[in-house]
């Protein structure tokens, strides 16, 4: 009787407008991605105020990234089993409270703990943003437009990080790069509690605890190993041991999933062409494209002498370009197909990266930052939308959260791995000389290497991505 009454109340509840669901999901995604980059500008101020060591400063970034990457698949599956709205609220609540704790931190360990909890909250929140969106919008052109908006907002969050961080640090203090999340998070939390509808697809199922522990430990350990490369190099034991341990744990995870009746990640998903190819393409292209903001900001400040605020403003055209690319992609997909648009976008980005690799120590803004940056991010926006659409196309309701977590994991791990590799490449070319000319050579080599990665990614997409999305499985 109580169940029937509850069901009746739910059915009579007014369904929220689709645009509102998309707006709330995108707001959550914006906060998650913004926090990956916004902290970079504030690192020197954090170090001076809290007395952090060089390694401690590195962990301000790594604590967030490792927790984010490690718990993403678990967060996606939890949304399927326990409710997408519930996990969205839990993740956003954790993220908001941790932002408050980090902004009020008085010691380095307090800041690092807050950043790790932020990463955990982001890992629960991020898969739910895409799942809520795909559940609210039926598959077809409308969903492609919604995913394009989600992609654009996420990319815009990464692009806006430098500008937002520069303004907050210059006008207020480093603490506000974290505290700014509190009022925004509280507002989105209140709107989500009122307007979002609950959905789940795993009623009666239990979470695959051994699988969850293995994949979380494996991804977190792998992310830790990647984070060690910048300080220790690729051949040091501090790097190789966690990398090997992470790969071993992921191998054990696959072995356990193959024998579990109700696995966390059914391995049949990886045999589905759309899922495997789109995630592989996202990992490869993300490993190159994620580096753009990092090296462009360093080039603008360390070589051309821009202030943090000036560097943030210098990248505004690139931020606009990624929005234009993401919003243009659905129209092109209807005419040319997702695979063609993804390949074309990757080639446009590769052209921009190749142009950027010709940078000099006295480059002019238009030709050394603005125009190549526009090409890089226009291509990124064009490519990301069809890849996300392919990776989640044809998903059964019980798989939606997992596939959302998987695509976010591919992008995050690809970006982390790519940044570690390209940082090593740049540092090897720069050597001990920290002058503008030597730094420029290092950055240029990183962009040249990224161009090669993107060209390889375009070939991978052309050969492996399906021409059309898969139909939804029955049930």
Coordinates of C-alpha atoms in Angstrom, one line a residue:
X1 CA 0.0 0.0 0.0
X2 CA 2.7 2.4 1.0
X3 CA 4.7 1.5 -2.2
X4 CA 1.6 2.1 -4.3
X5 CA 1.0 5.5 -2.7
X6 CA 4.6 6.4 -3.2
X7 CA 4.5 5.4 -6.9
X8 CA 1.3 7.4 -7.4
X9 CA 2.9 10.5 -5.9
X10 CA 5.9 10.1 -8.2
X11 CA 3.7 9.7 -11.3
X12 CA 1.7 12.8 -10.5
X13 CA 4.8 14.9 -10.0
X14 CA 5.4 17.4 -12.7
X15 CA 8.2 16.3 -15.0
X16 CA 10.9 19.0 -15.0
X17 CA 11.6 20.7 -18.3
X18 CA 14.3 19.1 -20.3
X19 CA 16.3 22.3 -20.5
X20 CA 16.4 22.6 -16.7
X21 CA 17.7 19.0 -16.3
X22 CA 20.4 19.7 -18.9
X23 CA 21.2 23.0 -17.2
X24 CA 21.6 21.4 -13.7
X25 CA 23.7 18.5 -15.1
X26 CA 25.9 20.9 -17.0
X27 CA 26.4 23.1 -13.9
X28 CA 27.7 20.1 -12.0
X29 CA 30.0 19.1 -14.9
X30 CA 31.3 22.7 -15.0
X31 CA 32.3 22.7 -11.4
X32 CA 34.1 19.4 -11.7
X33 CA 36.2 20.4 -14.7
X34 CA 36.8 23.9 -13.6
X35 CA 38.4 22.6 -10.4
X36 CA 41.0 20.7 -12.4
X37 CA 42.5 23.8 -13.8
X38 CA 41.5 26.8 -11.6
X39 CA 43.8 25.8 -8.7
X40 CA 47.0 26.0 -10.9
X41 CA 47.1 29.8 -10.9
X42 CA 46.8 29.8 -7.1
X43 CA 49.6 27.4 -6.3
X44 CA 52.3 30.0 -5.6
X45 CA 50.0 31.8 -3.2
X46 CA 49.1 28.6 -1.4
X47 CA 52.7 27.6 -1.0
X48 CA 53.6 31.0 0.5
X49 CA 50.6 31.1 2.9
X50 CA 50.6 27.5 4.1
X51 CA 54.4 26.8 3.9
X52 CA 54.0 23.9 1.5
X53 CA 57.0 22.1 0.2
X54 CA 57.5 21.6 -3.6
X55 CA 56.2 18.0 -3.3
X56 CA 53.3 19.2 -1.1
X57 CA 52.4 21.7 -3.8
X58 CA 52.3 19.0 -6.4
X59 CA 50.0 17.0 -4.2
X60 CA 47.5 19.8 -4.2
X61 CA 46.8 18.9 -7.8
X62 CA 47.5 15.2 -7.5
X63 CA 45.2 14.5 -4.5
X64 CA 42.2 15.7 -6.5
X65 CA 43.2 13.9 -9.8
X66 CA 44.0 10.5 -8.2
X67 CA 40.7 10.4 -6.2
X68 CA 38.8 11.6 -9.2
X69 CA 40.2 9.0 -11.6
X70 CA 40.1 6.2 -9.0
X71 CA 36.5 6.4 -8.0
X72 CA 34.9 7.3 -11.3
X73 CA 33.7 3.8 -12.4
X74 CA 32.4 3.1 -8.9
X75 CA 30.6 6.4 -8.9
X76 CA 29.0 5.6 -12.3
X77 CA 27.8 2.2 -11.2
X78 CA 26.5 3.5 -7.9
X79 CA 24.2 5.9 -9.8
X80 CA 22.7 2.9 -11.7
X81 CA 22.1 0.9 -8.5
X82 CA 21.2 3.5 -5.9
X83 CA 19.7 6.4 -8.0
X84 CA 21.3 8.9 -10.4
X85 CA 19.7 11.9 -8.6
X86 CA 20.8 10.6 -5.2
X87 CA 24.4 10.1 -6.3
X88 CA 24.4 13.5 -8.0
X89 CA 23.4 15.1 -4.7
X90 CA 25.9 13.1 -2.7
X91 CA 28.7 13.9 -5.0
X92 CA 27.8 17.6 -5.2
X93 CA 27.4 17.8 -1.5
X94 CA 30.8 16.2 -0.8
X95 CA 32.4 18.5 -3.4
X96 CA 30.9 21.6 -1.9
X97 CA 31.7 20.8 1.7
X98 CA 35.3 19.8 0.7
X99 CA 35.6 23.2 -1.2
X100 CA 34.6 25.0 2.0
X101 CA 37.1 22.9 4.1
X102 CA 39.9 23.6 1.6
X103 CA 39.2 27.3 1.4
X104 CA 39.4 27.6 5.3
X105 CA 42.4 25.3 5.6
X106 CA 45.1 26.5 8.0
X107 CA 47.7 23.8 7.4
X108 CA 48.9 22.0 4.4
X109 CA 47.5 18.6 5.4
X110 CA 44.1 20.1 5.8
X111 CA 44.2 21.4 2.2
X112 CA 45.4 18.1 0.8
X113 CA 42.7 16.2 2.6
X114 CA 40.1 18.6 1.3
X115 CA 41.4 18.2 -2.2
X116 CA 41.2 14.4 -2.0
X117 CA 37.5 14.6 -0.7
X118 CA 36.8 17.0 -3.6
X119 CA 38.1 14.4 -6.0
X120 CA 35.9 11.7 -4.4
X121 CA 32.9 14.0 -4.7
X122 CA 33.7 14.8 -8.3
X123 CA 34.1 11.1 -9.2
X124 CA 30.5 10.4 -7.8
X125 CA 29.1 13.6 -9.4
X126 CA 30.7 13.5 -12.9
X127 CA 29.1 10.2 -14.2
X128 CA 25.7 11.3 -12.9
X129 CA 25.8 14.5 -14.9
X130 CA 25.9 12.7 -18.2
X131 CA 23.5 9.9 -17.1
X132 CA 20.9 12.4 -16.0
X133 CA 21.2 14.2 -19.3
X134 CA 20.9 11.0 -21.4
X135 CA 18.0 9.8 -19.3
X136 CA 16.1 13.0 -19.8
X137 CA 16.7 13.4 -23.6
X138 CA 15.7 10.5 -26.0
X139 CA 18.4 9.2 -28.4
X140 CA 18.6 11.2 -31.6
X141 CA 19.4 14.8 -32.7
X142 CA 18.0 16.2 -29.4
X143 CA 20.4 14.1 -27.3
X144 CA 23.3 15.0 -29.6
X145 CA 22.6 18.7 -29.0
X146 CA 22.3 18.0 -25.2
X147 CA 25.6 16.1 -25.2
X148 CA 27.2 18.9 -27.2
X149 CA 26.1 21.4 -24.5
X150 CA 27.5 19.1 -21.8
X151 CA 30.8 18.8 -23.8
X152 CA 31.0 22.5 -24.4
X153 CA 30.4 23.4 -20.7
X154 CA 32.9 20.8 -19.6
X155 CA 35.6 22.1 -22.0
X156 CA 34.6 25.7 -21.1
X157 CA 35.2 24.9 -17.4
X158 CA 38.7 23.7 -18.2
X159 CA 39.3 26.7 -20.4
X160 CA 37.9 29.2 -17.9
X161 CA 40.1 27.9 -15.0
X162 CA 43.1 30.1 -15.7
X163 CA 41.0 33.2 -16.1
X164 CA 38.7 32.6 -13.1
X165 CA 41.7 31.6 -11.0
X166 CA 43.7 34.7 -12.1
X167 CA 40.8 37.1 -11.3
X168 CA 40.1 35.5 -7.8
X169 CA 43.8 35.4 -6.8
X170 CA 44.5 39.0 -7.9
X171 CA 41.3 40.5 -6.5
X172 CA 40.7 38.4 -3.4
X173 CA 43.0 35.5 -2.4
X174 CA 43.9 32.0 -3.3
X175 CA 41.2 30.7 -0.9
X176 CA 38.5 31.9 -3.2
X177 CA 39.4 29.5 -6.0
X178 CA 37.9 26.9 -3.6
X179 CA 35.3 29.0 -1.7
X180 CA 33.7 30.1 -5.0
X181 CA 32.4 26.6 -5.3
X182 CA 30.4 26.9 -2.1
X183 CA 27.6 29.3 -3.2
X184 CA 27.5 27.9 -6.7
X185 CA 27.3 24.3 -5.4
X186 CA 24.7 25.2 -2.8
X187 CA 22.5 26.8 -5.5
X188 CA 22.8 23.8 -7.9
X189 CA 22.2 21.5 -4.9
X190 CA 19.0 23.3 -4.0
X191 CA 17.7 23.3 -7.6
X192 CA 18.6 19.7 -8.1
X193 CA 16.7 18.6 -4.9
X194 CA 13.5 20.3 -6.2
X195 CA 13.6 19.7 -9.9
X196 CA 15.5 16.5 -10.7
X197 CA 13.6 13.2 -10.9
X198 CA 15.1 10.0 -9.5
X199 CA 15.9 7.2 -11.8
X200 CA 17.8 3.9 -11.4
X201 CA 18.2 0.7 -13.3
X202 CA 19.5 -1.8 -10.9
X203 CA 16.8 -2.4 -8.4
X204 CA 17.4 -5.5 -6.4
X205 CA 21.1 -5.8 -7.4
X206 CA 24.0 -5.4 -5.1
X207 CA 27.2 -3.6 -5.8
X208 CA 30.0 -5.9 -6.9
X209 CA 32.3 -5.1 -3.9
X210 CA 35.4 -7.0 -4.9
X211 CA 35.3 -5.5 -8.4
X212 CA 34.7 -2.1 -7.0
X213 CA 37.6 -2.3 -4.6
X214 CA 40.0 -3.7 -7.3
X215 CA 39.1 -1.2 -10.0
X216 CA 39.2 1.8 -7.6
X217 CA 42.6 0.7 -6.1
X218 CA 44.0 -0.1 -9.6
X219 CA 43.0 3.3 -11.2
X220 CA 44.1 5.2 -8.1
X221 CA 47.5 3.4 -8.0
X222 CA 47.9 3.9 -11.7
X223 CA 47.1 7.6 -11.4
X224 CA 49.6 7.9 -8.5
X225 CA 52.3 6.3 -10.6
X226 CA 51.6 8.8 -13.5
X227 CA 51.7 11.7 -11.0
X228 CA 55.2 10.6 -9.9
X229 CA 56.7 10.9 -13.4
X230 CA 57.1 14.7 -13.3
X231 CA 59.2 14.6 -10.1
X232 CA 60.9 11.2 -10.3
X233 CA 61.1 10.4 -14.0
X234 CA 59.8 7.3 -15.8
X235 CA 62.5 4.9 -14.8
X236 CA 62.5 5.5 -11.1
X237 CA 61.2 2.8 -8.7
X238 CA 58.8 5.4 -7.2
X239 CA 57.2 5.5 -10.7
X240 CA 57.5 2.0 -12.0
X241 CA 56.3 0.2 -8.9
X242 CA 52.9 1.9 -8.6
X243 CA 52.4 1.8 -12.4
X244 CA 53.1 -2.0 -12.4
X245 CA 50.9 -2.5 -9.3
X246 CA 48.1 -0.5 -10.9
X247 CA 48.2 -2.5 -14.1
X248 CA 48.2 -5.8 -12.0
X249 CA 45.2 -4.7 -10.0
X250 CA 43.3 -3.8 -13.2
X251 CA 44.2 -7.2 -14.7
X252 CA 42.9 -8.9 -11.5
X253 CA 39.8 -6.8 -11.8
X254 CA 39.1 -8.1 -15.3
X255 CA 39.7 -11.7 -14.2
X256 CA 37.2 -11.3 -11.3
X257 CA 34.6 -9.6 -13.5
X258 CA 34.8 -12.5 -16.0
X259 CA 33.7 -14.9 -13.2
X260 CA 31.2 -12.8 -11.3
X261 CA 27.5 -13.4 -11.8
X262 CA 26.6 -9.7 -11.5
X263 CA 29.8 -7.8 -12.3
X264 CA 30.5 -4.1 -11.7
X265 CA 31.5 -3.8 -15.4
X266 CA 30.2 -6.5 -17.7
X267 CA 33.1 -7.3 -20.0
X268 CA 30.6 -7.7 -22.9
X269 CA 30.5 -3.9 -22.9
X270 CA 34.1 -3.8 -24.0
X271 CA 33.3 -6.1 -26.9
X272 CA 30.8 -3.6 -28.2
X273 CA 32.4 -1.7 -31.0
X274 CA 30.9 1.7 -30.1
X275 CA 32.0 1.5 -26.5
X276 CA 35.5 0.2 -27.0
X277 CA 36.4 2.4 -30.0
X278 CA 35.0 5.6 -28.6
X279 CA 36.7 5.2 -25.2
X280 CA 40.0 4.3 -26.9
X281 CA 39.7 7.4 -29.1
X282 CA 38.8 9.6 -26.1
X283 CA 41.8 8.3 -24.2
X284 CA 44.3 8.9 -27.1
X285 CA 42.9 12.3 -28.2
X286 CA 42.5 13.4 -24.6
X287 CA 46.2 12.6 -23.9
X288 CA 47.1 15.3 -26.4
X289 CA 44.4 17.9 -26.0
X290 CA 44.5 18.1 -22.2
X291 CA 48.1 19.4 -22.5
X292 CA 47.1 22.5 -24.4
X293 CA 45.9 24.6 -21.5
X294 CA 48.9 23.7 -19.4
X295 CA 51.6 24.5 -21.9
X296 CA 49.9 27.5 -23.3
X297 CA 49.6 29.1 -19.8
X298 CA 53.3 28.3 -19.1
X299 CA 54.4 29.7 -22.5
X300 CA 52.3 32.9 -22.0
X301 CA 53.7 33.5 -18.4
X302 CA 57.2 32.0 -18.4
X303 CA 58.3 33.1 -21.9
X304 CA 56.1 36.0 -23.1
X305 CA 55.9 37.6 -19.6
X306 CA 52.1 37.7 -19.2
X307 CA 50.6 37.9 -15.7
X308 CA 48.2 35.1 -14.6
X309 CA 45.3 37.4 -15.4
X310 CA 46.6 38.4 -18.8
X311 CA 47.3 34.7 -19.6
X312 CA 43.7 33.9 -18.7
X313 CA 42.4 36.6 -20.9
X314 CA 44.7 35.6 -23.8
X315 CA 43.0 32.1 -23.9
X316 CA 39.4 33.5 -24.1
X317 CA 39.2 33.1 -27.9
X318 CA 40.2 29.4 -27.4
X319 CA 37.5 29.0 -24.8
X320 CA 34.9 30.4 -27.3
X321 CA 36.2 28.2 -30.0
X322 CA 35.6 25.0 -28.0
X323 CA 32.0 26.1 -27.4
X324 CA 31.5 26.8 -31.1
X325 CA 33.0 23.4 -32.0
X326 CA 30.8 21.5 -29.5
X327 CA 27.6 23.2 -30.5
X328 CA 28.3 22.9 -34.3
X329 CA 29.1 19.2 -34.0
X330 CA 25.5 17.9 -33.8
X331 CA 24.5 19.6 -37.0
X332 CA 27.5 18.2 -38.8
X333 CA 26.8 14.7 -37.3
X334 CA 23.4 14.7 -38.9
X335 CA 24.9 15.3 -42.3
X336 CA 28.2 13.5 -42.3
X337 CA 28.0 11.0 -39.4
X338 CA 29.7 10.9 -36.0
X339 CA 32.9 9.2 -37.2
X340 CA 33.5 11.7 -39.9
X341 CA 33.0 14.6 -37.5
X342 CA 35.3 13.1 -34.9
X343 CA 38.0 12.5 -37.5
X344 CA 37.7 16.0 -39.0
X345 CA 37.7 17.6 -35.5
X346 CA 40.9 15.7 -34.6
X347 CA 42.6 16.8 -37.8
X348 CA 41.6 20.4 -37.2
X349 CA 43.1 20.2 -33.7
X350 CA 46.3 18.5 -35.1
X351 CA 46.6 21.5 -37.5
X352 CA 46.5 23.9 -34.5
X353 CA 49.0 21.8 -32.5
X354 CA 51.3 21.8 -35.5
X355 CA 51.1 25.5 -35.9
X356 CA 51.7 26.0 -32.2
X357 CA 54.9 23.9 -32.3
X358 CA 56.4 26.7 -34.5
X359 CA 56.3 29.1 -31.5
X360 CA 59.3 31.3 -30.7
X361 CA 60.5 33.2 -27.6
X362 CA 59.2 36.5 -29.0
X363 CA 56.0 35.4 -30.5
X364 CA 53.2 37.8 -31.3
X365 CA 49.8 37.2 -29.6
X366 CA 47.8 36.6 -32.8
X367 CA 50.1 34.0 -34.4
X368 CA 51.7 32.5 -31.3
X369 CA 48.6 32.1 -29.1
X370 CA 45.3 33.2 -30.5
X371 CA 44.9 31.6 -33.9
X372 CA 46.6 28.2 -33.2
X373 CA 44.7 28.1 -29.9
X374 CA 41.4 28.6 -31.7
X375 CA 42.2 25.7 -34.1
X376 CA 43.2 23.4 -31.3
X377 CA 40.1 24.0 -29.3
X378 CA 37.7 24.2 -32.2
X379 CA 38.9 20.7 -33.2
X380 CA 38.6 19.5 -29.6
X381 CA 35.0 20.6 -29.4
X382 CA 34.1 19.0 -32.8
X383 CA 35.7 15.7 -31.8
X384 CA 34.5 15.3 -28.2
X385 CA 30.8 15.5 -28.9
X386 CA 30.5 12.6 -31.4
X387 CA 32.9 10.5 -29.2
X388 CA 30.7 11.0 -26.1
X389 CA 27.6 10.3 -28.2
X390 CA 29.0 7.1 -29.6
X391 CA 30.3 5.9 -26.2
X392 CA 26.8 6.2 -24.7
X393 CA 24.6 5.3 -27.7
X394 CA 22.5 2.2 -27.5
X395 CA 23.0 2.0 -23.7
X396 CA 20.5 -0.1 -21.8
X397 CA 19.2 1.8 -18.7
X398 CA 21.2 -0.4 -16.4
X399 CA 24.4 0.5 -18.2
X400 CA 24.0 4.3 -18.5
X401 CA 25.8 5.3 -15.3
X402 CA 28.6 2.8 -16.0
X403 CA 29.2 4.0 -19.5
X404 CA 29.2 7.6 -18.3
X405 CA 31.8 6.7 -15.7
X406 CA 33.8 4.9 -18.3
X407 CA 34.0 7.8 -20.8
X408 CA 34.9 10.2 -18.0
X409 CA 37.6 7.8 -16.8
X410 CA 39.0 7.4 -20.3
X411 CA 39.2 11.2 -20.7
X412 CA 40.7 11.8 -17.2
X413 CA 43.3 9.0 -17.4
X414 CA 44.2 10.0 -21.0
X415 CA 44.7 13.6 -19.9
X416 CA 46.8 12.6 -16.8
X417 CA 49.0 10.2 -18.8
X418 CA 49.4 12.7 -21.7
X419 CA 50.4 15.5 -19.4
X420 CA 52.9 13.4 -17.6
X421 CA 54.5 12.2 -20.9
X422 CA 54.5 15.6 -22.5
X423 CA 55.9 17.3 -19.4
X424 CA 58.8 14.8 -19.4
X425 CA 59.3 15.4 -23.2
X426 CA 59.4 19.2 -22.6
X427 CA 61.7 19.0 -19.6
X428 CA 64.2 16.7 -21.5
X429 CA 64.5 19.2 -24.3
X430 CA 64.7 22.3 -22.0
X431 CA 67.4 20.7 -19.8
X432 CA 68.9 22.8 -17.0
X433 CA 68.6 26.0 -18.9
X434 CA 65.5 27.8 -17.7
X435 CA 65.7 30.7 -20.1
X436 CA 62.9 31.7 -22.5
X437 CA 64.6 30.2 -25.6
X438 CA 65.1 26.8 -23.9
X439 CA 61.6 26.8 -22.4
X440 CA 60.2 27.5 -25.8
X441 CA 62.0 24.6 -27.4
X442 CA 60.7 22.3 -24.7
X443 CA 57.1 23.5 -25.1
X444 CA 57.4 23.3 -28.9
X445 CA 58.5 19.7 -28.8
X446 CA 55.5 18.9 -26.6
X447 CA 53.2 20.4 -29.1
X448 CA 55.0 18.6 -32.0
X449 CA 54.6 15.3 -30.1
X450 CA 51.0 16.0 -29.4
X451 CA 50.4 16.6 -33.1
X452 CA 51.7 13.1 -33.9
X453 CA 49.5 11.6 -31.2
X454 CA 46.4 13.3 -32.7
X455 CA 47.2 12.2 -36.2
X456 CA 47.5 8.6 -34.9
X457 CA 44.2 9.1 -33.1
X458 CA 42.5 10.3 -36.3
X459 CA 43.7 7.1 -38.1
X460 CA 42.4 5.0 -35.1
X461 CA 39.0 6.7 -35.3
X462 CA 38.8 6.3 -39.1
X463 CA 39.5 2.6 -38.9
X464 CA 37.7 1.6 -35.7
X465 CA 34.8 3.9 -35.0
X466 CA 31.5 2.7 -36.5
X467 CA 29.8 4.7 -39.2
X468 CA 26.6 4.8 -37.2
X469 CA 25.7 4.5 -33.5
X470 CA 24.5 1.1 -32.3
X471 CA 20.8 0.6 -31.6
X472 CA 19.7 0.3 -28.0
X473 CA 19.7 -3.2 -26.6
X474 CA 16.3 -4.7 -25.7
X475 CA 15.4 -4.3 -22.1

